[in-house]
mmCIF file of C-alpha atoms and ligand atoms in Angstrom:
data_model
loop_
_atom_site.group_PDB
_atom_site.id
_atom_site.type_symbol
_atom_site.label_atom_id
_atom_site.label_comp_id
_atom_site.label_asym_id
_atom_site.label_seq_id
_atom_site.Cartn_x
_atom_site.Cartn_y
_atom_site.Cartn_z
ATOM 1 C CA UNK A 1 -32.009 -13.264 85.143
ATOM 2 C CA UNK A 2 -30.451 -9.889 85.960
ATOM 3 C CA UNK A 3 -28.591 -8.590 89.004
ATOM 4 C CA UNK A 4 -30.631 -5.906 90.783
ATOM 5 C CA UNK A 5 -28.735 -5.269 93.999
ATOM 6 C CA UNK A 6 -25.332 -6.007 95.592
ATOM 7 C CA UNK A 7 -24.783 -5.688 99.313
ATOM 8 C CA UNK A 8 -21.717 -6.083 101.514
ATOM 9 C CA UNK A 9 -22.457 -7.031 105.133
ATOM 10 C CA UNK A 10 -19.647 -6.325 107.609
ATOM 11 C CA UNK A 11 -20.150 -8.462 110.711
ATOM 12 C CA UNK A 12 -18.189 -8.499 113.926
ATOM 13 C CA UNK A 13 -18.378 -10.540 117.132
ATOM 14 C CA UNK A 14 -16.416 -10.166 120.350
ATOM 15 C CA UNK A 15 -14.621 -13.266 121.629
ATOM 16 C CA UNK A 16 -15.104 -14.571 125.157
ATOM 17 C CA UNK A 17 -11.403 -15.596 125.289
ATOM 18 C CA UNK A 18 -8.837 -13.745 123.135
ATOM 19 C CA UNK A 19 -6.294 -15.955 121.344
ATOM 20 C CA UNK A 20 -3.019 -15.370 119.527
ATOM 21 C CA UNK A 21 -0.838 -16.714 116.757
ATOM 22 C CA UNK A 22 2.701 -15.737 115.787
ATOM 23 C CA UNK A 23 1.801 -12.309 114.449
ATOM 24 C CA UNK A 24 -1.413 -11.101 116.108
ATOM 25 C CA UNK A 25 -3.884 -11.472 118.956
ATOM 26 C CA UNK A 26 -7.596 -11.808 118.209
ATOM 27 C CA UNK A 27 -10.206 -10.194 120.449
ATOM 28 C CA UNK A 28 -12.968 -10.218 117.799
ATOM 29 C CA UNK A 29 -13.900 -12.168 114.667
ATOM 30 C CA UNK A 30 -15.095 -10.338 111.571
ATOM 31 C CA UNK A 31 -16.875 -11.647 108.497
ATOM 32 C CA UNK A 32 -17.706 -9.922 105.229
ATOM 33 C CA UNK A 33 -20.740 -11.420 103.498
ATOM 34 C CA UNK A 34 -21.690 -10.578 99.899
ATOM 35 C CA UNK A 35 -25.376 -10.707 98.956
ATOM 36 C CA UNK A 36 -26.463 -10.437 95.317
ATOM 37 C CA UNK A 37 -30.155 -10.032 94.493
ATOM 38 C CA UNK A 38 -31.775 -10.704 91.128
ATOM 39 C CA UNK A 39 -34.978 -9.806 89.294
ATOM 40 C CA UNK A 40 -36.222 -13.418 89.534
ATOM 41 C CA UNK A 41 -36.209 -13.399 93.339
ATOM 42 C CA UNK A 42 -33.085 -15.549 93.748
ATOM 43 C CA UNK A 43 -30.350 -14.365 96.122
ATOM 44 C CA UNK A 44 -26.706 -15.460 95.939
ATOM 45 C CA UNK A 45 -24.293 -15.468 98.883
ATOM 46 C CA UNK A 46 -20.535 -15.076 98.977
ATOM 47 C CA UNK A 47 -17.840 -14.243 101.494
ATOM 48 C CA UNK A 48 -14.585 -12.298 101.326
ATOM 49 C CA UNK A 49 -11.526 -13.202 103.402
ATOM 50 C CA UNK A 50 -9.370 -10.269 104.473
ATOM 51 C CA UNK A 51 -9.892 -6.748 105.818
ATOM 52 C CA UNK A 52 -13.694 -6.598 106.063
ATOM 53 C CA UNK A 53 -14.339 -2.884 105.671
ATOM 54 C CA UNK A 54 -11.892 -2.444 102.795
ATOM 55 C CA UNK A 55 -13.286 -5.491 100.997
ATOM 56 C CA UNK A 56 -16.815 -4.185 101.581
ATOM 57 C CA UNK A 57 -15.833 -0.874 99.943
ATOM 58 C CA UNK A 58 -14.472 -2.829 96.950
ATOM 59 C CA UNK A 59 -17.672 -4.859 96.578
ATOM 60 C CA UNK A 60 -19.875 -1.779 96.971
ATOM 61 C CA UNK A 61 -17.944 0.130 94.344
ATOM 62 C CA UNK A 62 -18.130 -2.818 91.931
ATOM 63 C CA UNK A 63 -21.915 -2.954 92.319
ATOM 64 C CA UNK A 64 -22.510 -0.349 89.582
ATOM 65 C CA UNK A 65 -20.698 -2.645 87.162
ATOM 66 C CA UNK A 66 -22.721 -5.679 88.297
ATOM 67 C CA UNK A 67 -26.252 -4.285 88.347
ATOM 68 C CA UNK A 68 -28.119 -5.198 85.157
ATOM 69 C CA UNK A 69 -25.695 -8.049 84.306
ATOM 70 C CA UNK A 70 -26.669 -11.688 83.809
ATOM 71 C CA UNK A 71 -25.219 -13.571 86.836
ATOM 72 C CA UNK A 72 -24.847 -16.740 84.717
ATOM 73 C CA UNK A 73 -21.978 -15.008 82.890
ATOM 74 C CA UNK A 74 -19.619 -15.436 85.836
ATOM 75 C CA UNK A 75 -16.559 -16.006 83.697
ATOM 76 C CA UNK A 76 -17.242 -12.829 81.718
ATOM 77 C CA UNK A 77 -17.880 -10.823 84.907
ATOM 78 C CA UNK A 78 -14.661 -12.143 86.507
ATOM 79 C CA UNK A 79 -12.588 -11.172 83.484
ATOM 80 C CA UNK A 80 -14.293 -7.799 83.160
ATOM 81 C CA UNK A 81 -13.528 -6.859 86.779
ATOM 82 C CA UNK A 82 -9.997 -8.288 86.668
ATOM 83 C CA UNK A 83 -9.072 -6.515 83.453
ATOM 84 C CA UNK A 84 -10.566 -3.185 84.561
ATOM 85 C CA UNK A 85 -8.453 -3.189 87.723
ATOM 86 C CA UNK A 86 -5.452 -5.143 86.464
ATOM 87 C CA UNK A 87 -3.135 -2.129 86.616
ATOM 88 C CA UNK A 88 -3.722 -1.673 90.361
ATOM 89 C CA UNK A 89 -5.470 -4.748 91.684
ATOM 90 C CA UNK A 90 -3.672 -7.957 90.757
ATOM 91 C CA UNK A 91 -3.476 -8.899 94.435
ATOM 92 C CA UNK A 92 -5.182 -7.922 97.664
ATOM 93 C CA UNK A 93 -8.575 -6.377 98.259
ATOM 94 C CA UNK A 94 -9.715 -6.073 94.638
ATOM 95 C CA UNK A 95 -9.267 -9.839 94.237
ATOM 96 C CA UNK A 96 -10.783 -10.533 97.670
ATOM 97 C CA UNK A 97 -13.863 -8.476 96.718
ATOM 98 C CA UNK A 98 -14.007 -10.266 93.373
ATOM 99 C CA UNK A 99 -13.771 -13.621 95.211
ATOM 100 C CA UNK A 100 -16.905 -12.954 97.274
ATOM 101 C CA UNK A 101 -18.760 -11.770 94.176
ATOM 102 C CA UNK A 102 -17.688 -14.845 92.173
ATOM 103 C CA UNK A 103 -18.872 -17.205 94.935
ATOM 104 C CA UNK A 104 -22.253 -15.422 95.088
ATOM 105 C CA UNK A 105 -22.593 -15.720 91.289
ATOM 106 C CA UNK A 106 -21.915 -19.484 91.469
ATOM 107 C CA UNK A 107 -24.515 -19.739 94.249
ATOM 108 C CA UNK A 108 -27.022 -17.967 91.982
ATOM 109 C CA UNK A 109 -26.135 -20.133 88.996
ATOM 110 C CA UNK A 110 -26.701 -23.273 91.042
ATOM 111 C CA UNK A 111 -29.995 -22.013 92.448
ATOM 112 C CA UNK A 112 -31.209 -20.992 88.985
ATOM 113 C CA UNK A 113 -30.409 -24.448 87.558
ATOM 114 C CA UNK A 114 -31.441 -26.324 90.722
ATOM 115 C CA UNK A 115 -28.009 -27.981 91.072
ATOM 116 C CA UNK A 116 -25.179 -27.851 93.610
ATOM 117 C CA UNK A 117 -22.082 -26.022 92.356
ATOM 118 C CA UNK A 118 -19.971 -29.196 92.338
ATOM 119 C CA UNK A 119 -22.323 -30.751 89.760
ATOM 120 C CA UNK A 120 -21.951 -27.693 87.534
ATOM 121 C CA UNK A 121 -18.158 -28.172 87.836
ATOM 122 C CA UNK A 122 -18.434 -31.763 86.625
ATOM 123 C CA UNK A 123 -18.531 -33.559 89.965
ATOM 124 C CA UNK A 124 -18.820 -34.801 92.464
ATOM 125 C CA UNK A 125 -15.664 -36.891 92.711
ATOM 126 C CA UNK A 126 -16.542 -37.355 96.409
ATOM 127 C CA UNK A 127 -19.580 -36.593 98.543
ATOM 128 C CA UNK A 128 -17.744 -36.281 101.862
ATOM 129 C CA UNK A 129 -14.406 -34.817 102.841
ATOM 130 C CA UNK A 130 -12.030 -35.557 105.678
ATOM 131 C CA UNK A 131 -11.354 -32.485 107.797
ATOM 132 C CA UNK A 132 -8.344 -31.542 109.864
ATOM 133 C CA UNK A 133 -8.751 -29.491 113.031
ATOM 134 C CA UNK A 134 -7.322 -25.985 113.019
ATOM 135 C CA UNK A 135 -6.904 -24.649 116.527
ATOM 136 C CA UNK A 136 -4.056 -24.854 119.003
ATOM 137 C CA UNK A 137 -3.690 -21.098 119.299
ATOM 138 C CA UNK A 138 -1.997 -19.392 122.230
ATOM 139 C CA UNK A 139 -4.050 -18.229 125.200
ATOM 140 C CA UNK A 140 -3.285 -15.304 127.481
ATOM 141 C CA UNK A 141 -2.489 -17.581 130.420
ATOM 142 C CA UNK A 142 -1.177 -21.066 131.115
ATOM 143 C CA UNK A 143 1.613 -23.284 129.779
ATOM 144 C CA UNK A 144 1.158 -23.889 126.048
ATOM 145 C CA UNK A 145 2.781 -27.349 126.117
ATOM 146 C CA UNK A 146 0.111 -28.338 128.669
ATOM 147 C CA UNK A 147 -3.104 -26.672 127.446
ATOM 148 C CA UNK A 148 -2.319 -27.231 123.747
ATOM 149 C CA UNK A 149 -1.528 -30.910 124.349
ATOM 150 C CA UNK A 150 -4.894 -31.253 126.061
ATOM 151 C CA UNK A 151 -6.685 -29.435 123.242
ATOM 152 C CA UNK A 152 -4.962 -31.553 120.555
ATOM 153 C CA UNK A 153 -5.830 -34.803 122.330
ATOM 154 C CA UNK A 154 -9.441 -33.579 122.401
ATOM 155 C CA UNK A 155 -9.512 -33.167 118.592
ATOM 156 C CA UNK A 156 -8.014 -36.623 118.152
ATOM 157 C CA UNK A 157 -10.654 -38.165 120.411
ATOM 158 C CA UNK A 158 -13.401 -36.376 118.438
ATOM 159 C CA UNK A 159 -12.207 -38.319 115.388
ATOM 160 C CA UNK A 160 -10.029 -35.798 113.529
ATOM 161 C CA UNK A 161 -7.110 -37.642 112.019
ATOM 162 C CA UNK A 162 -4.979 -34.499 111.675
ATOM 163 C CA UNK A 163 -4.523 -31.324 113.720
ATOM 164 C CA UNK A 164 -2.729 -28.064 112.946
ATOM 165 C CA UNK A 165 -0.486 -26.330 115.465
ATOM 166 C CA UNK A 166 0.487 -22.654 115.374
ATOM 167 C CA UNK A 167 4.244 -22.141 115.539
ATOM 168 C CA UNK A 168 6.443 -19.073 115.011
ATOM 169 C CA UNK A 169 7.212 -18.362 118.663
ATOM 170 C CA UNK A 170 10.942 -19.080 118.462
ATOM 171 C CA UNK A 171 12.748 -22.206 117.272
ATOM 172 C CA UNK A 172 13.378 -23.848 120.665
ATOM 173 C CA UNK A 173 9.920 -23.072 122.014
ATOM 174 C CA UNK A 174 8.273 -24.351 118.799
ATOM 175 C CA UNK A 175 10.296 -27.562 118.850
ATOM 176 C CA UNK A 176 9.377 -28.204 122.493
ATOM 177 C CA UNK A 177 5.636 -27.559 121.999
ATOM 178 C CA UNK A 178 5.521 -29.553 118.742
ATOM 179 C CA UNK A 179 7.014 -32.555 120.577
ATOM 180 C CA UNK A 180 4.426 -32.160 123.373
ATOM 181 C CA UNK A 181 1.605 -32.201 120.779
ATOM 182 C CA UNK A 182 3.019 -35.271 119.016
ATOM 183 C CA UNK A 183 3.221 -37.063 122.368
ATOM 184 C CA UNK A 184 -0.365 -36.042 123.180
ATOM 185 C CA UNK A 185 -1.949 -37.252 119.912
ATOM 186 C CA UNK A 186 0.186 -40.353 119.408
ATOM 187 C CA UNK A 187 1.890 -41.567 116.237
ATOM 188 C CA UNK A 188 -1.155 -42.150 114.023
ATOM 189 C CA UNK A 189 -2.809 -38.693 114.001
ATOM 190 C CA UNK A 190 -1.409 -36.243 111.436
ATOM 191 C CA UNK A 191 0.402 -33.197 112.832
ATOM 192 C CA UNK A 192 0.622 -30.060 110.687
ATOM 193 C CA UNK A 193 2.431 -26.878 111.744
ATOM 194 C CA UNK A 194 1.797 -23.294 110.604
ATOM 195 C CA UNK A 195 4.243 -20.421 111.199
ATOM 196 C CA UNK A 196 2.111 -17.722 109.519
ATOM 197 C CA UNK A 197 5.373 -16.596 107.859
ATOM 198 C CA UNK A 198 7.062 -15.715 111.153
ATOM 199 C CA UNK A 199 10.493 -16.969 110.039
ATOM 200 C CA UNK A 200 13.175 -16.399 107.474
ATOM 201 C CA UNK A 201 14.530 -19.400 105.589
ATOM 202 C CA UNK A 202 17.460 -19.974 107.978
ATOM 203 C CA UNK A 203 15.278 -20.142 111.106
ATOM 204 C CA UNK A 204 12.580 -22.169 109.364
ATOM 205 C CA UNK A 205 15.169 -24.770 108.324
ATOM 206 C CA UNK A 206 16.575 -24.811 111.853
ATOM 207 C CA UNK A 207 13.114 -25.524 113.265
ATOM 208 C CA UNK A 208 12.356 -28.086 110.576
ATOM 209 C CA UNK A 209 15.539 -30.061 111.365
ATOM 210 C CA UNK A 210 14.649 -30.183 115.061
ATOM 211 C CA UNK A 211 11.205 -31.681 114.368
ATOM 212 C CA UNK A 212 11.788 -33.754 111.243
ATOM 213 C CA UNK A 213 11.581 -36.953 113.282
ATOM 214 C CA UNK A 214 8.048 -36.128 114.486
ATOM 215 C CA UNK A 215 6.363 -37.037 111.167
ATOM 216 C CA UNK A 216 5.106 -33.541 110.373
ATOM 217 C CA UNK A 217 2.431 -33.649 107.651
ATOM 218 C CA UNK A 218 3.257 -30.163 106.389
ATOM 219 C CA UNK A 219 5.054 -26.968 107.394
ATOM 220 C CA UNK A 220 2.761 -24.086 106.414
ATOM 221 C CA UNK A 221 3.938 -20.565 105.535
ATOM 222 C CA UNK A 222 7.468 -20.987 106.915
ATOM 223 C CA UNK A 223 8.530 -17.665 105.336
ATOM 224 C CA UNK A 224 6.758 -14.514 104.038
ATOM 225 C CA UNK A 225 4.516 -14.986 100.988
ATOM 226 C CA UNK A 226 6.648 -12.757 98.746
ATOM 227 C CA UNK A 227 9.714 -14.923 99.400
ATOM 228 C CA UNK A 228 9.221 -17.627 96.782
ATOM 229 C CA UNK A 229 12.934 -18.482 96.756
ATOM 230 C CA UNK A 230 12.844 -18.779 100.567
ATOM 231 C CA UNK A 231 10.008 -21.316 100.328
ATOM 232 C CA UNK A 232 12.074 -23.294 97.851
ATOM 233 C CA UNK A 233 15.174 -23.076 100.047
ATOM 234 C CA UNK A 234 13.220 -24.459 103.031
ATOM 235 C CA UNK A 235 11.575 -27.141 100.902
ATOM 236 C CA UNK A 236 14.910 -28.334 99.481
ATOM 237 C CA UNK A 237 16.545 -28.459 102.931
ATOM 238 C CA UNK A 238 13.842 -30.510 104.657
ATOM 239 C CA UNK A 239 11.955 -33.758 104.191
ATOM 240 C CA UNK A 240 8.806 -32.075 105.601
ATOM 241 C CA UNK A 241 6.326 -31.072 102.852
ATOM 242 C CA UNK A 242 5.949 -27.278 102.518
ATOM 243 C CA UNK A 243 2.500 -25.668 102.206
ATOM 244 C CA UNK A 244 1.635 -22.068 101.363
ATOM 245 C CA UNK A 245 -0.746 -19.809 99.505
ATOM 246 C CA UNK A 246 -3.336 -18.227 101.792
ATOM 247 C CA UNK A 247 -1.721 -14.829 101.060
ATOM 248 C CA UNK A 248 -1.466 -15.411 97.305
ATOM 249 C CA UNK A 249 -3.919 -14.436 94.594
ATOM 250 C CA UNK A 250 -5.067 -15.782 91.215
ATOM 251 C CA UNK A 251 -3.361 -18.315 88.961
ATOM 252 C CA UNK A 252 -0.904 -15.594 87.980
ATOM 253 C CA UNK A 253 0.182 -15.168 91.596
ATOM 254 C CA UNK A 254 0.473 -18.932 92.089
ATOM 255 C CA UNK A 255 2.496 -19.375 88.913
ATOM 256 C CA UNK A 256 5.917 -18.923 90.515
ATOM 257 C CA UNK A 257 5.101 -20.997 93.615
ATOM 258 C CA UNK A 258 3.930 -23.853 91.388
ATOM 259 C CA UNK A 259 6.299 -23.793 88.429
ATOM 260 C CA UNK A 260 9.471 -23.320 90.515
ATOM 261 C CA UNK A 261 8.365 -26.099 92.893
ATOM 262 C CA UNK A 262 8.595 -23.804 95.907
ATOM 263 C CA UNK A 263 5.818 -25.725 97.702
ATOM 264 C CA UNK A 264 4.392 -29.236 97.890
ATOM 265 C CA UNK A 265 0.859 -28.149 98.798
ATOM 266 C CA UNK A 266 -0.887 -25.037 97.444
ATOM 267 C CA UNK A 267 -3.403 -23.383 99.761
ATOM 268 C CA UNK A 268 -5.497 -20.709 98.060
ATOM 269 C CA UNK A 269 -8.360 -19.308 100.096
ATOM 270 C CA UNK A 270 -11.507 -19.557 97.957
ATOM 271 C CA UNK A 271 -12.774 -16.261 99.468
ATOM 272 C CA UNK A 272 -9.531 -14.449 98.692
ATOM 273 C CA UNK A 273 -7.592 -15.909 95.749
ATOM 274 C CA UNK A 274 -10.275 -15.179 93.139
ATOM 275 C CA UNK A 275 -13.350 -17.206 94.096
ATOM 276 C CA UNK A 276 -14.514 -20.616 92.919
ATOM 277 C CA UNK A 277 -13.829 -19.871 89.231
ATOM 278 C CA UNK A 278 -10.202 -18.980 89.848
ATOM 279 C CA UNK A 279 -9.492 -21.572 92.529
ATOM 280 C CA UNK A 280 -10.674 -24.367 90.204
ATOM 281 C CA UNK A 281 -8.122 -23.093 87.697
ATOM 282 C CA UNK A 282 -5.388 -22.946 90.363
ATOM 283 C CA UNK A 283 -6.283 -26.520 91.402
ATOM 284 C CA UNK A 284 -5.978 -27.716 87.789
ATOM 285 C CA UNK A 285 -2.685 -25.833 87.506
ATOM 286 C CA UNK A 286 -1.384 -27.512 90.685
ATOM 287 C CA UNK A 287 -2.444 -30.944 89.402
ATOM 288 C CA UNK A 288 -0.501 -30.320 86.209
ATOM 289 C CA UNK A 289 2.629 -30.045 88.371
ATOM 290 C CA UNK A 290 1.651 -32.996 90.569
ATOM 291 C CA UNK A 291 1.229 -30.748 93.629
ATOM 292 C CA UNK A 292 -1.397 -31.143 96.322
ATOM 293 C CA UNK A 293 -4.215 -28.642 96.915
ATOM 294 C CA UNK A 294 -5.552 -27.859 100.382
ATOM 295 C CA UNK A 295 -7.908 -24.863 100.531
ATOM 296 C CA UNK A 296 -7.264 -22.362 103.295
ATOM 297 C CA UNK A 297 -10.505 -21.736 105.233
ATOM 298 C CA UNK A 298 -10.839 -19.046 107.875
ATOM 299 C CA UNK A 299 -14.400 -17.822 107.714
ATOM 300 C CA UNK A 300 -18.077 -18.497 108.229
ATOM 301 C CA UNK A 301 -20.222 -21.339 106.923
ATOM 302 C CA UNK A 302 -20.297 -19.619 103.516
ATOM 303 C CA UNK A 303 -16.516 -19.971 103.230
ATOM 304 C CA UNK A 304 -16.724 -23.592 104.393
ATOM 305 C CA UNK A 305 -19.472 -24.398 101.879
ATOM 306 C CA UNK A 306 -17.480 -22.797 99.049
ATOM 307 C CA UNK A 307 -14.392 -24.839 99.991
ATOM 308 C CA UNK A 308 -16.482 -28.028 100.162
ATOM 309 C CA UNK A 309 -18.000 -27.438 96.707
ATOM 310 C CA UNK A 310 -14.469 -27.156 95.336
ATOM 311 C CA UNK A 311 -13.128 -30.099 97.344
ATOM 312 C CA UNK A 312 -15.845 -32.228 95.766
ATOM 313 C CA UNK A 313 -14.170 -31.811 92.349
ATOM 314 C CA UNK A 314 -10.461 -31.893 93.281
ATOM 315 C CA UNK A 315 -8.730 -35.146 92.359
ATOM 316 C CA UNK A 316 -6.891 -37.377 94.852
ATOM 317 C CA UNK A 317 -3.128 -36.977 95.099
ATOM 318 C CA UNK A 318 -0.125 -39.135 94.497
ATOM 319 C CA UNK A 319 0.999 -40.119 98.023
ATOM 320 C CA UNK A 320 3.460 -37.942 99.880
ATOM 321 C CA UNK A 321 4.134 -38.392 103.573
ATOM 322 C CA UNK A 322 0.711 -37.598 105.021
ATOM 323 C CA UNK A 323 -2.322 -39.845 105.221
ATOM 324 C CA UNK A 324 -4.897 -39.590 103.785
ATOM 325 C CA UNK A 325 -4.092 -38.603 100.224
ATOM 326 C CA UNK A 326 -7.582 -37.281 99.583
ATOM 327 C CA UNK A 327 -7.769 -33.467 99.727
ATOM 328 C CA UNK A 328 -8.711 -32.222 103.206
ATOM 329 C CA UNK A 329 -10.966 -29.484 104.543
ATOM 330 C CA UNK A 330 -9.482 -27.006 107.016
ATOM 331 C CA UNK A 331 -11.968 -27.081 109.900
ATOM 332 C CA UNK A 332 -11.536 -24.091 112.199
ATOM 333 C CA UNK A 333 -12.277 -25.061 115.807
ATOM 334 C CA UNK A 334 -11.597 -21.678 117.371
ATOM 335 C CA UNK A 335 -14.350 -19.483 118.763
ATOM 336 C CA UNK A 336 -16.393 -17.788 116.012
ATOM 337 C CA UNK A 337 -19.897 -16.680 117.063
ATOM 338 C CA UNK A 338 -20.843 -15.598 113.519
ATOM 339 C CA UNK A 339 -19.780 -18.909 111.960
ATOM 340 C CA UNK A 340 -21.826 -20.787 114.545
ATOM 341 C CA UNK A 341 -24.985 -18.753 113.882
ATOM 342 C CA UNK A 342 -25.016 -17.679 110.236
ATOM 343 C CA UNK A 343 -26.304 -20.880 108.608
ATOM 344 C CA UNK A 344 -29.760 -22.233 109.402
ATOM 345 C CA UNK A 345 -28.176 -25.691 109.242
ATOM 346 C CA UNK A 346 -24.518 -25.367 110.349
ATOM 347 C CA UNK A 347 -21.774 -27.388 108.652
ATOM 348 C CA UNK A 348 -20.681 -30.001 111.192
ATOM 349 C CA UNK A 349 -18.163 -32.796 111.229
ATOM 350 C CA UNK A 350 -18.828 -36.355 112.296
ATOM 351 C CA UNK A 351 -15.676 -38.095 113.457
ATOM 352 C CA UNK A 352 -13.650 -35.707 111.331
ATOM 353 C CA UNK A 353 -15.771 -36.241 108.195
ATOM 354 C CA UNK A 354 -17.828 -33.439 106.615
ATOM 355 C CA UNK A 355 -20.583 -33.964 104.038
ATOM 356 C CA UNK A 356 -20.453 -31.849 100.883
ATOM 357 C CA UNK A 357 -23.704 -29.789 100.819
ATOM 358 C CA UNK A 358 -25.856 -31.119 97.956
ATOM 359 C CA UNK A 359 -28.610 -28.499 97.783
ATOM 360 C CA UNK A 360 -28.720 -25.967 94.912
ATOM 361 C CA UNK A 361 -25.795 -23.542 94.671
ATOM 362 C CA UNK A 362 -23.620 -23.541 97.787
ATOM 363 C CA UNK A 363 -26.244 -25.758 99.420
ATOM 364 C CA UNK A 364 -26.680 -23.526 102.465
ATOM 365 C CA UNK A 365 -29.352 -21.222 103.906
ATOM 366 C CA UNK A 366 -28.502 -17.953 105.625
ATOM 367 C CA UNK A 367 -30.224 -16.823 108.810
ATOM 368 C CA UNK A 368 -30.882 -13.184 107.929
ATOM 369 C CA UNK A 369 -31.392 -12.219 111.582
ATOM 370 C CA UNK A 370 -27.707 -12.991 112.164
ATOM 371 C CA UNK A 371 -26.745 -10.341 109.593
ATOM 372 C CA UNK A 372 -28.463 -7.750 111.786
ATOM 373 C CA UNK A 373 -27.372 -9.257 115.088
ATOM 374 C CA UNK A 374 -23.648 -8.970 114.260
ATOM 375 C CA UNK A 375 -23.783 -5.933 111.934
ATOM 376 C CA UNK A 376 -20.771 -3.779 112.673
ATOM 377 C CA UNK A 377 -21.636 -0.190 113.499
ATOM 378 C CA UNK A 378 -20.059 2.131 110.936
HETATM 379 CA CA1 LIG B 1 -2.345 -20.605 107.849
#
């Protein structure tokens, strides 16, 4: 089997209702899909998280290196790309482009062998995964303590046993809204908060102390990703577990977060931190330090399928303060027209539980018409 063509599809969809988090307001959703064709007629799919056009340029420029290669040699290809661009691309778009390529190569490997990726990685350890609901973003109008409480209660009644709230809007405001969400979902549903690195260590600790009594499952990205010591400072000051890693790349990037115990939960994005090959290594690295792994997912059904294949082979954790202690899938509940349409059979939850796809490769089928429908004009 040889690679014959590599394509990067940049997709964009306008939202019916814009929404915001601590650092930006979304009016559109974009997706960057990697498609790798082979001489045996098999096609592999991947996705890159991050700036879509820049990542597409990375993937397109790497295509000359990929064409003619054997896609089964994913480890060799990963190392070849990484070492060629090591001097300039240890983090960011080079690794995000490589992530989408690596996922597509795993999809091809699975299709060629007729096995789901998790079987090729030695699993499954589980065939279904508990999901937590990511939503609770700010709207342009209304009182957040009212509309977010309503939204959170809705996720709880759908069967999700944890929800994630966006914070980073000021310590007092965050504390007030967090309390409103806890009241809305009751004491038994997990409550996670995510500041998207809006704070410095001092403010993050101040917020943490105000909400420590609300049984917060984790405090995600309290401080900027470069501030490893700040993560550790927050972690040491609070009893709330600290999560981070969606802006970090490769096992080399995660080394300091893990070995200095700056976090309790590592959160690489499979479509950004180096793909399935690298994220399996980061997961093993985290396990070595007895840290939890919770993949960041903010993409289409390809990103969800990749995360699920990995979640199927990640071991359970020693208990911390959040139930359950099985690794969880981040299940984005915000509006995403591309995510809804791209898979012929969408990935759904049933009472907060998601089945790991068990077809060959990623176990998904792409609706090619959607690639044209949402193609971004260049
Ligand atoms: Ca996040």
